[in-house]
Short mmCIF file of C-alpha atoms and ligand atoms in Angstrom, two decimals:
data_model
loop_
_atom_site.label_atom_id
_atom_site.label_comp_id
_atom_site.label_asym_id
_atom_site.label_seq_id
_atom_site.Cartn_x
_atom_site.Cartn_y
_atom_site.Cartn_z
CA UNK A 16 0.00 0.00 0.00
CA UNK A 17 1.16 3.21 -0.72
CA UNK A 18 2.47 5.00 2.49
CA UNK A 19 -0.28 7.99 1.70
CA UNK A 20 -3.26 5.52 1.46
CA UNK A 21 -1.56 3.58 4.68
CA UNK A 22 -1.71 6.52 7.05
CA UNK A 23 -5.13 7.78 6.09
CA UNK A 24 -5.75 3.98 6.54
CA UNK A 25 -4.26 4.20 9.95
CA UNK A 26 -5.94 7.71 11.20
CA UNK A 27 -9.50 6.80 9.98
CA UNK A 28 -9.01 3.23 11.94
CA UNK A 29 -7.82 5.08 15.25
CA UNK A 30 -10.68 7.13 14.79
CA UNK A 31 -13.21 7.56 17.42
CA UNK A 32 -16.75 9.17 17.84
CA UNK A 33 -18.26 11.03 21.09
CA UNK A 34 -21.80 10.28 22.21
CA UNK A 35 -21.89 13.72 21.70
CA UNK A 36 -20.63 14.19 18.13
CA UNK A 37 -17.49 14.95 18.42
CA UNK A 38 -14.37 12.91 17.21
CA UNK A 39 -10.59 12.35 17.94
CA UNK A 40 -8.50 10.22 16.95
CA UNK A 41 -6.25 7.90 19.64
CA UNK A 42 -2.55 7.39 19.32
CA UNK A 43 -2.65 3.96 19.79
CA UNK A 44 -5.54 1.88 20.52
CA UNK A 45 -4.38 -0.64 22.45
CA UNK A 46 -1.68 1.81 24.43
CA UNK A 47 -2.89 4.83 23.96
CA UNK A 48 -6.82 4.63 23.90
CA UNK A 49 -7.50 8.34 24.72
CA UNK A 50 -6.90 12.24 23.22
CA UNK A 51 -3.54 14.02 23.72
CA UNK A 52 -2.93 17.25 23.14
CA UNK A 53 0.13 17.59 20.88
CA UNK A 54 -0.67 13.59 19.12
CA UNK A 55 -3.97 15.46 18.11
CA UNK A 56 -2.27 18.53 16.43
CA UNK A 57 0.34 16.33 14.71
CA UNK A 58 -2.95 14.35 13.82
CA UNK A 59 -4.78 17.51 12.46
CA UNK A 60 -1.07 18.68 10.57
CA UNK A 61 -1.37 15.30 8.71
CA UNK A 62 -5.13 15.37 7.94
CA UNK A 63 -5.10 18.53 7.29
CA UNK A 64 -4.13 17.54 3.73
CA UNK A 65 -5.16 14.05 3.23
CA UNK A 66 -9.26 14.74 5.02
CA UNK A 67 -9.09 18.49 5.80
CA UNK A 68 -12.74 18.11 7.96
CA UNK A 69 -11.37 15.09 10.19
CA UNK A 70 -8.58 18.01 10.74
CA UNK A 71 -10.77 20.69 12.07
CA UNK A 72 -12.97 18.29 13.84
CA UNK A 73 -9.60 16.67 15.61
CA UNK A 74 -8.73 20.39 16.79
CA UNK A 75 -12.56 21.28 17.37
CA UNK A 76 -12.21 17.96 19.96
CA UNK A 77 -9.36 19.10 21.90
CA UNK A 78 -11.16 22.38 22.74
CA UNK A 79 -14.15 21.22 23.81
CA UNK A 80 -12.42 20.51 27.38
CA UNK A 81 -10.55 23.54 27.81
CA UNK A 82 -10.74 24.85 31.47
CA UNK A 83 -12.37 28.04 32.32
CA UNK A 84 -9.37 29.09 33.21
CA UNK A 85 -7.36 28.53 29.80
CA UNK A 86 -5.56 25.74 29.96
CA UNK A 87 -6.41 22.63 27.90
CA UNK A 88 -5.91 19.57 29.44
CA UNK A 89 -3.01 17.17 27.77
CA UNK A 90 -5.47 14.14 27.88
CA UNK A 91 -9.05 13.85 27.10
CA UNK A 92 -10.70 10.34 28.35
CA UNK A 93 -13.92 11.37 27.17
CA UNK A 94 -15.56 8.06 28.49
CA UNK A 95 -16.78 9.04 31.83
CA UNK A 96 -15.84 5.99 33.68
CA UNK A 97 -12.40 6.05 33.02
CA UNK A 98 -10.30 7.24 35.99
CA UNK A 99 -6.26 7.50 35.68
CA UNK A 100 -3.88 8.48 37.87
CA UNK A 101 -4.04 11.19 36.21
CA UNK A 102 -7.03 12.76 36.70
CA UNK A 103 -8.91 10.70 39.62
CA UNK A 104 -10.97 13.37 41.98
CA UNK A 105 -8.84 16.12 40.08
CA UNK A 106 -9.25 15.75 36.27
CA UNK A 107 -11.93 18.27 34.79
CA UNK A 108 -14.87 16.51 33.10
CA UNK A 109 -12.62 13.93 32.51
CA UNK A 110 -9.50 14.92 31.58
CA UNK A 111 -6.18 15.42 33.53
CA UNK A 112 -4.88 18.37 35.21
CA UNK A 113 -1.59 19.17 33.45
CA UNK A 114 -0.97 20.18 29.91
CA UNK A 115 1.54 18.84 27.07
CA UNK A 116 2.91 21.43 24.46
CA UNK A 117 0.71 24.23 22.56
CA UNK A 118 1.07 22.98 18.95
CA UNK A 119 -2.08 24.03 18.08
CA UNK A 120 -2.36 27.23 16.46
CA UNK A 121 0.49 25.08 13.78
CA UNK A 122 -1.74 22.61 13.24
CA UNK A 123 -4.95 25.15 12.76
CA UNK A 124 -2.83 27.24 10.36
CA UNK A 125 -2.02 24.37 8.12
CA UNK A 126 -5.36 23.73 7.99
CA UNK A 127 -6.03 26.73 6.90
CA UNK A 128 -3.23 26.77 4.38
CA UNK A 129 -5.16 23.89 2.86
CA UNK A 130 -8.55 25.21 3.14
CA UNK A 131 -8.26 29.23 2.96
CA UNK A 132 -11.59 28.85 5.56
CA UNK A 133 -10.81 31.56 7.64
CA UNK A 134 -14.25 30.83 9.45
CA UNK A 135 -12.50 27.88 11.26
CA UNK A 136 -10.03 30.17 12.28
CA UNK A 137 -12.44 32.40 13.70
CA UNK A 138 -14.29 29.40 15.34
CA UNK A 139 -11.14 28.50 17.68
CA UNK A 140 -9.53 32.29 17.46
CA UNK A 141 -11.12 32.50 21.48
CA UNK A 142 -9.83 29.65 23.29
CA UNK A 143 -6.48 29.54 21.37
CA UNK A 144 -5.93 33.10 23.02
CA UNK A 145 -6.83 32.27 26.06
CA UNK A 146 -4.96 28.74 26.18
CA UNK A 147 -1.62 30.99 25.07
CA UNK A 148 -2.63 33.57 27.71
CA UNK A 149 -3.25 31.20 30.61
CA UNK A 150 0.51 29.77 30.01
CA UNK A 151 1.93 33.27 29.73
CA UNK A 152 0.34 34.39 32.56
CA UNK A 153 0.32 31.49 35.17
CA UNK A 154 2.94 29.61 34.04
CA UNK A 155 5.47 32.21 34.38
CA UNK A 156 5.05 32.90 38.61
CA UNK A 157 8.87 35.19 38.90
CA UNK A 158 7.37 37.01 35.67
CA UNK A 159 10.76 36.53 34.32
CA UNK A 160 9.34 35.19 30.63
CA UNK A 161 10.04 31.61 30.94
CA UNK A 162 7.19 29.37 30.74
CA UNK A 163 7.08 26.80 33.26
CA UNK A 164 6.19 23.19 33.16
CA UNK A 165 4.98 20.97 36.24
CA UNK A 166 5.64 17.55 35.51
CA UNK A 167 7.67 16.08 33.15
CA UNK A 168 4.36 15.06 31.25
CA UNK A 169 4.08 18.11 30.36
CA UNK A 170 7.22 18.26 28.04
CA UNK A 171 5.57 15.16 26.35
CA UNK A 172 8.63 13.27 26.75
CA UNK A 173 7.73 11.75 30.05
CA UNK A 174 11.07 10.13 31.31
CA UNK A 175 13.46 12.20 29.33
CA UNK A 176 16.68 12.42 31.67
CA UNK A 177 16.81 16.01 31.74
CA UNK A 178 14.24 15.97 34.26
CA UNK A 179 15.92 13.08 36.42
CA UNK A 180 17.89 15.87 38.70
CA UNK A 181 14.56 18.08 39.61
CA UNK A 182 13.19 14.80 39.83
CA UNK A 183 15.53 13.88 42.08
CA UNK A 184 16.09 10.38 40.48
CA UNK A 185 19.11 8.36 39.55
CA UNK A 186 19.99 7.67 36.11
CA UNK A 187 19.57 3.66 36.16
CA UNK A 188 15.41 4.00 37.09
CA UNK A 189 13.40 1.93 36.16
CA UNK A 190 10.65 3.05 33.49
CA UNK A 191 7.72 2.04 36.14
CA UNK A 192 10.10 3.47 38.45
CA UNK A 193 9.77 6.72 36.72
CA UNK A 194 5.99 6.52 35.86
CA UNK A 195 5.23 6.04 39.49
CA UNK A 196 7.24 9.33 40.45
CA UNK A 197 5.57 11.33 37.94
CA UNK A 198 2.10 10.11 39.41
CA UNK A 199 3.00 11.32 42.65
CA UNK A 200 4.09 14.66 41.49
CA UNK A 201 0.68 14.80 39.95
CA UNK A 202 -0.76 14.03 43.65
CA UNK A 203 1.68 16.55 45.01
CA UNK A 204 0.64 19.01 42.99
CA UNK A 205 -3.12 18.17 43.69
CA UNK A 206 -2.73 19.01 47.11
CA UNK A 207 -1.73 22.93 45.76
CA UNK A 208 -4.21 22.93 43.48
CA UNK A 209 -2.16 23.22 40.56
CA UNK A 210 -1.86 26.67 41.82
CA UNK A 211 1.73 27.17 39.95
CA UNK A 212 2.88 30.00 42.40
CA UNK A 213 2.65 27.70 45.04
CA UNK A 214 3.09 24.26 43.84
CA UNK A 215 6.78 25.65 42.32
CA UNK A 216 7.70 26.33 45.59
CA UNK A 217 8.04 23.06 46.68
CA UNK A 218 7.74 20.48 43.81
CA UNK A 219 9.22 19.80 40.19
CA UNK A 220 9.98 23.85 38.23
CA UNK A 221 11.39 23.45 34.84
CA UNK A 222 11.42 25.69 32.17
CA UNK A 223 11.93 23.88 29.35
CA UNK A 224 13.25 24.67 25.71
CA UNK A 225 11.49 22.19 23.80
CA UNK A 226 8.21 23.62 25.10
CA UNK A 227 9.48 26.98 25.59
CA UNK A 228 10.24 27.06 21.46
CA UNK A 229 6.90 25.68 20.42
CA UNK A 230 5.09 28.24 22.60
CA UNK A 231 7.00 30.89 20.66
CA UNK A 232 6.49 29.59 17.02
CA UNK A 233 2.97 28.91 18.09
CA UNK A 234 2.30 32.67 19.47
CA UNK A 235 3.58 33.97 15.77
CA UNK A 236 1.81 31.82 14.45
CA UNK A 237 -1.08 32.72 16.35
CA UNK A 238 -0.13 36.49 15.55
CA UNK A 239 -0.56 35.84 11.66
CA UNK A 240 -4.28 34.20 12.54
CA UNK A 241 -5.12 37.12 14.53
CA UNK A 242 -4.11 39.88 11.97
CA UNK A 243 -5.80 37.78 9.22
CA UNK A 244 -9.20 37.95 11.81
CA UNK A 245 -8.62 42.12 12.13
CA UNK A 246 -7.74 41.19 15.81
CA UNK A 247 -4.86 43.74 16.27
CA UNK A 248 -4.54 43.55 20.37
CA UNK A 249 -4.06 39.73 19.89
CA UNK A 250 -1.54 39.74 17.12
CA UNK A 251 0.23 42.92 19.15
CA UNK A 252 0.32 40.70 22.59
CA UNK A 253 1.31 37.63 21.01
CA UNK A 254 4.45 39.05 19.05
CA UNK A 255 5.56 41.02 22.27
CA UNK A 256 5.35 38.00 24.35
CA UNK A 257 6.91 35.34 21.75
CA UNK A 258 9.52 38.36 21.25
CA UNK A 259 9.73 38.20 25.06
CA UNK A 260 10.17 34.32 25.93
CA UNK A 261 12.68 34.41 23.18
CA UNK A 262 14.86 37.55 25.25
CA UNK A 263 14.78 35.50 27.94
CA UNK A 264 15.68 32.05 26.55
CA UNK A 265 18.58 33.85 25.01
CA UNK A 266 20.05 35.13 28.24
CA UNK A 267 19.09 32.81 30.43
CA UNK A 268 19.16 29.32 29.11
CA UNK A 269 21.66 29.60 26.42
CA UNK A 270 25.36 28.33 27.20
CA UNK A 271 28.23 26.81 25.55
CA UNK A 272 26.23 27.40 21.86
CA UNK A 273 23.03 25.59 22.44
CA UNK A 274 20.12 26.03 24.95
CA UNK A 275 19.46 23.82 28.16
CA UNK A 276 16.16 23.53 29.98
CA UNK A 277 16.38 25.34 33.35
CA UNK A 278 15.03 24.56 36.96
CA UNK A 279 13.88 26.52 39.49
CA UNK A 280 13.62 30.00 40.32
CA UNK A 281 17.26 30.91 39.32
CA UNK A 282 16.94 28.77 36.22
CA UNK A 283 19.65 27.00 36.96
CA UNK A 284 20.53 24.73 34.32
CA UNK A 285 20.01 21.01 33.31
CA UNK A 286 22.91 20.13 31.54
CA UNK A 287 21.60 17.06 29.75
CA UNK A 288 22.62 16.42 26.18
CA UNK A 289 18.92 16.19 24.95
CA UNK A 290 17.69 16.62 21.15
CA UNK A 291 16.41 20.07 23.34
CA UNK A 292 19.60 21.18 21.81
CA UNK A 293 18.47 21.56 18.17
CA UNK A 294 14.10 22.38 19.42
CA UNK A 295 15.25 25.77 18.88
CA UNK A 296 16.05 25.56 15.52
CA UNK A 297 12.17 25.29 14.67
CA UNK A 298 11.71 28.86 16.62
CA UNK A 299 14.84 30.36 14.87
CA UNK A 300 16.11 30.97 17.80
CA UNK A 301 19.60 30.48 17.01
CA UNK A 302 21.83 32.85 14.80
CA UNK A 303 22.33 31.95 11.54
CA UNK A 304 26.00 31.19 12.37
CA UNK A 305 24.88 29.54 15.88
CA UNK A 306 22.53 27.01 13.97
CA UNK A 307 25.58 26.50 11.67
CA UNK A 308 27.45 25.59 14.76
CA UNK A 309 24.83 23.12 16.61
CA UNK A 310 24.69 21.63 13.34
CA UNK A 311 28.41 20.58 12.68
CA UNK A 312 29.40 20.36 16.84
CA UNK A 313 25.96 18.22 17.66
CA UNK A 314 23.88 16.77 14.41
CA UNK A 315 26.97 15.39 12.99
CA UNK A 316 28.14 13.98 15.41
CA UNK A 317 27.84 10.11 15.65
CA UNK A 318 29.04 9.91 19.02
CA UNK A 319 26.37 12.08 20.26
CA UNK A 320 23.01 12.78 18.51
CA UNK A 321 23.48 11.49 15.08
CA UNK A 322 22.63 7.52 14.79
CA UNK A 323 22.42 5.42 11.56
CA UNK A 324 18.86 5.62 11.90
CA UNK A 325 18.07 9.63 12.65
CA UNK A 326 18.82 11.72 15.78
CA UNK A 327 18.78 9.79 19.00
CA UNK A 328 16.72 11.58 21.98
CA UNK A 329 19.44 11.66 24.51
CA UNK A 330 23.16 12.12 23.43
CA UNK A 331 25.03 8.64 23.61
CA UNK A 332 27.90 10.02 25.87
CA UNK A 333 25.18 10.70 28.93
CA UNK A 334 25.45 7.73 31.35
CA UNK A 335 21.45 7.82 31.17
CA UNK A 336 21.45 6.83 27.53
CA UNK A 337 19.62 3.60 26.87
CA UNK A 338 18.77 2.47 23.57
CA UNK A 339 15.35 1.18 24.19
CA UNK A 340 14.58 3.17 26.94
CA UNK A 341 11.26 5.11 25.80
CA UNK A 342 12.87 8.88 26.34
CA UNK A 343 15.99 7.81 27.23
CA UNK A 344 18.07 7.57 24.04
CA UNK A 345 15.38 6.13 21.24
CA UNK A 346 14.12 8.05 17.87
CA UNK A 347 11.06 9.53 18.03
CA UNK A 348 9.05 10.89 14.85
CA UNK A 349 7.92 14.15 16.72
CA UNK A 350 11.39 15.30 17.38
CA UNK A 351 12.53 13.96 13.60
CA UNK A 352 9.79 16.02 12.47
CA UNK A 353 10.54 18.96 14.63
CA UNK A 354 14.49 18.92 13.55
CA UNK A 355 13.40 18.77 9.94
CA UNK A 356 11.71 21.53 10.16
CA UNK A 357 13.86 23.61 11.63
CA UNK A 358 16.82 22.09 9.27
CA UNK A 359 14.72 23.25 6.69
CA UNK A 360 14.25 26.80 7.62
CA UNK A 361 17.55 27.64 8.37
CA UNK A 362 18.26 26.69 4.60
CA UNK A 363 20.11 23.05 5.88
CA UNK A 364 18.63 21.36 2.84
CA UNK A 365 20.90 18.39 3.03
CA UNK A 366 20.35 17.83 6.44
CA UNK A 367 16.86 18.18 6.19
CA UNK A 368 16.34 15.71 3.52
CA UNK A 369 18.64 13.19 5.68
CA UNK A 370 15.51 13.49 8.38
CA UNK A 371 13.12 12.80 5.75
CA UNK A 372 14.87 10.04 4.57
CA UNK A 373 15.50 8.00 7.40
CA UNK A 374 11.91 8.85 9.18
CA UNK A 375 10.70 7.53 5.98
CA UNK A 376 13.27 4.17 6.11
CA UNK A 377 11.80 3.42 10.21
CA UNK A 378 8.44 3.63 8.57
CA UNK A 379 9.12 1.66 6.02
CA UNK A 380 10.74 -1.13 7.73
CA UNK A 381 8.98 -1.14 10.48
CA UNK A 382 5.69 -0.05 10.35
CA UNK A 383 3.99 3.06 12.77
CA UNK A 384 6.07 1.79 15.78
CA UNK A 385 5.81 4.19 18.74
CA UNK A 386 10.05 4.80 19.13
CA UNK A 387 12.74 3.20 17.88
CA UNK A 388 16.31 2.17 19.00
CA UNK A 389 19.59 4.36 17.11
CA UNK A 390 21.94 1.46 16.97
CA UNK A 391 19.73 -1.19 15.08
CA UNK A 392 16.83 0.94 13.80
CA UNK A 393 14.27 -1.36 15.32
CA UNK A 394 10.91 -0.53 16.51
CA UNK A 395 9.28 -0.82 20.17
CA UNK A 396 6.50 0.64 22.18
CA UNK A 397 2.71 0.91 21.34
CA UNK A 398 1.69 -0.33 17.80
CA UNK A 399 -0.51 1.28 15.15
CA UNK A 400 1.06 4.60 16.66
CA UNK A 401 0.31 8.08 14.77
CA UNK A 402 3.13 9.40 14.77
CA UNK A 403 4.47 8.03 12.07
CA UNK A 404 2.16 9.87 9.20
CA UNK A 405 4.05 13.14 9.83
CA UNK A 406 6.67 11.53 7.64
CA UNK A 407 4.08 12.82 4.74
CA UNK A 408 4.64 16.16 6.02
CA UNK A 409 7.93 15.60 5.64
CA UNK A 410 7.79 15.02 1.91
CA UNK A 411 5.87 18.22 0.86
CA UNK A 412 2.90 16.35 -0.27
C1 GLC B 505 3.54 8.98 25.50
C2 GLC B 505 4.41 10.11 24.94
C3 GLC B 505 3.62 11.41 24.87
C4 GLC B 505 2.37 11.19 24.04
C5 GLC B 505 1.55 10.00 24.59
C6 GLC B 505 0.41 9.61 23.66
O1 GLC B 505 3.18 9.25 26.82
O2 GLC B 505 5.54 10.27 25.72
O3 GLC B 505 4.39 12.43 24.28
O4 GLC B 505 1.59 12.32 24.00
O5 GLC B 505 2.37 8.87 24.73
O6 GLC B 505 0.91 9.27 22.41
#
């Protein structure tokens, strides 16, 4: 089958329907049997090409269980009898309390680059505002421009090792191990309210660069939807703060020529050779001559990042590197398709096309396999896994 025909195949099958008409579509059914925030924007990115109305309905989905508050929950179980540790006596309607990272006004503008229907962009204008707002303005408690994150969840790559030191954990645990910490941060956090001025006090503070740089491509994104809309505060708030998170990302978590994910409320900083390194590239956060540099010192490197088989997670030289280890060290198709994008708009054509080629190669050979190990290219984790249609975004389709 051709690999066009096999993810539509693949998104309609992990499609599901709401008693009350909505639709989403899971990451994996057997693993992953619910909504998540960013899987459902890389969902509506790759739909919004191949079924441009399962794209706006995906996005249309997500929103329906946004908090008064702003914030949009990163998992939706939308069956009411479902109780996780996430969410049990503190989810919202069914959903859990923390938040993954804002992709979303991407994903809406591609739809609209498909569609030109600027009506759907005034249909989720609202709630993307206030969803950008509520991180901007309680997820930033020093005011200092960094957003913060809560639990390591929230980064979307749940055990990644640059979180094992404000974890507190040692670089050998366990992946239940790690699960179970990340639970009870969630019931830490409970017991604040998931008040962020208070809960940082005591529990996990990170401000990260992965999500830090999609926030900021996001809010100019979001900028270009609101001047399209005549909605000149919004574009004028969202280009001051983007320009703002980007200041302080720049002075604060930028060292040695590549940025690090900070902790606390000194932002003191995580050295962890993590593919966080090259996130910014998809921001343009780096100089020209900077990107030039994280390119030859850190993507070419085959000691490092660079595997036979794409860009490994977590640098091989960091004693938590482990092949299979979910965050740990394996290949991942959001961060390929992050990387490639930035590659590509920093004019790293070569590079770029290297991403698309070996995404393509994983998902060729093995199928959509949730991750994927850099020394023998093969596939582990959840099967049937989404992910692995943004390959056709990859390809200009
Ligand atoms: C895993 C991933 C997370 C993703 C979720 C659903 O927890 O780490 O990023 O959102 O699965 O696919």
């Amino acid at each position: 089958m051709e690999l066009r025909e096999a993810a539509l195949a693949l998104l309609r099958a992990n499609r599901r329907h709401t008693l009350d008409g909505h639709q989403y579509t899971v990451p994996s059914p057997r693993t992953y049997p619910y909504q998540w925030l960013w899987d459902s924007c890389f969902h509506a990115i790759v739909l919004a090409e191949l079924e441009p109305e399962a794209a706006k309905a995906e996005i249309r989905s997500l929103l329906m269980r946004q908090f008064d508050d702003g914030m949009i929950p990163h998992m939706v179980f939308w069956n009411p009898l479902i109780t996780r540790p996430y969410n049990i006596g503190w989810g919202k309607k069914g959903t859990s309390s923390i938040t993954q990272p804002p992709m979303i006004a991407y994903a809406a503008w591609e739809i609209y680059k498909k569609t030109g229907d600027e009506a759907f962009l005034r249909e989720i204008f609202e709630s993307l505002h206030a969803f950008h707002k509520h991180l901007i303005e309680h997820r930033d408690p020093r005011d200092n421009h960094l957003i913060s994150i809560i639990n390591p969840d929230e980064s979307g790559e749940d055990n990644s090792p640059r979180f094992d030191e404000p974890m507190k954990l040692k670089e050998n645990i366990s992946f239940f191990g790690h699960m179970y910490e990340r639970w009870k941060l969630v019931a830490a956090n409970r017991v604040c309210n998931f008040d962020v001025e208070i809960c940082t006090r005591n529990h996990f503070w990170v401000k990260d660069v992965p999500f830090n740089s999609i926030l900021i491509k996001n809010l100019e994104i979001f900028a270009h939807i609101a001047s399209l809309l005549g909605e000149k505060e919004a574009e004028t708030y969202s280009l001051l703060h983007a320009r703002l998170i980007k200041e302080a990302m720049r002075e604060h978590l930028l060292e040695d020529g590549v940025f690090w994910s900070g902790t606390g409320e000194d932002h003191e900083l995580l050295k962890v050779d993590t593919w966080a390194h090259f996130a910014p590239l998809f921001a343009g956060l780096y100089t020209p001559e900077e990107a030039k540099a994280v390119v030859e010192k850190h993507f070419h490197n085959p000691d490092t990042f660079h595997s036979p088989f794409g860009i490994r997670t977590v640098s091989k030289q960091e004693p938590s590197y482990r092949p299979k280890g979910f965050w740990r060290g394996p290949i991942w198709f959001a961060p390929q398709w992050f990387i490639y994008k930035g590659l590509k708009s920093y004019g790293f054509q070569e590079e770029a096309e290297w991403m698309r080629d070996t995404t393509l190669a994983l998902v060729t050979r093995n199928g959509f396999r949730e991750y994927f190990n850099p020394e023998t290219g093969r596939g582990y984790g959840a099967k049937k896994f989404t992910w692995g249609t943004l390959v056709l975004d990859m390809m200009d389709i």
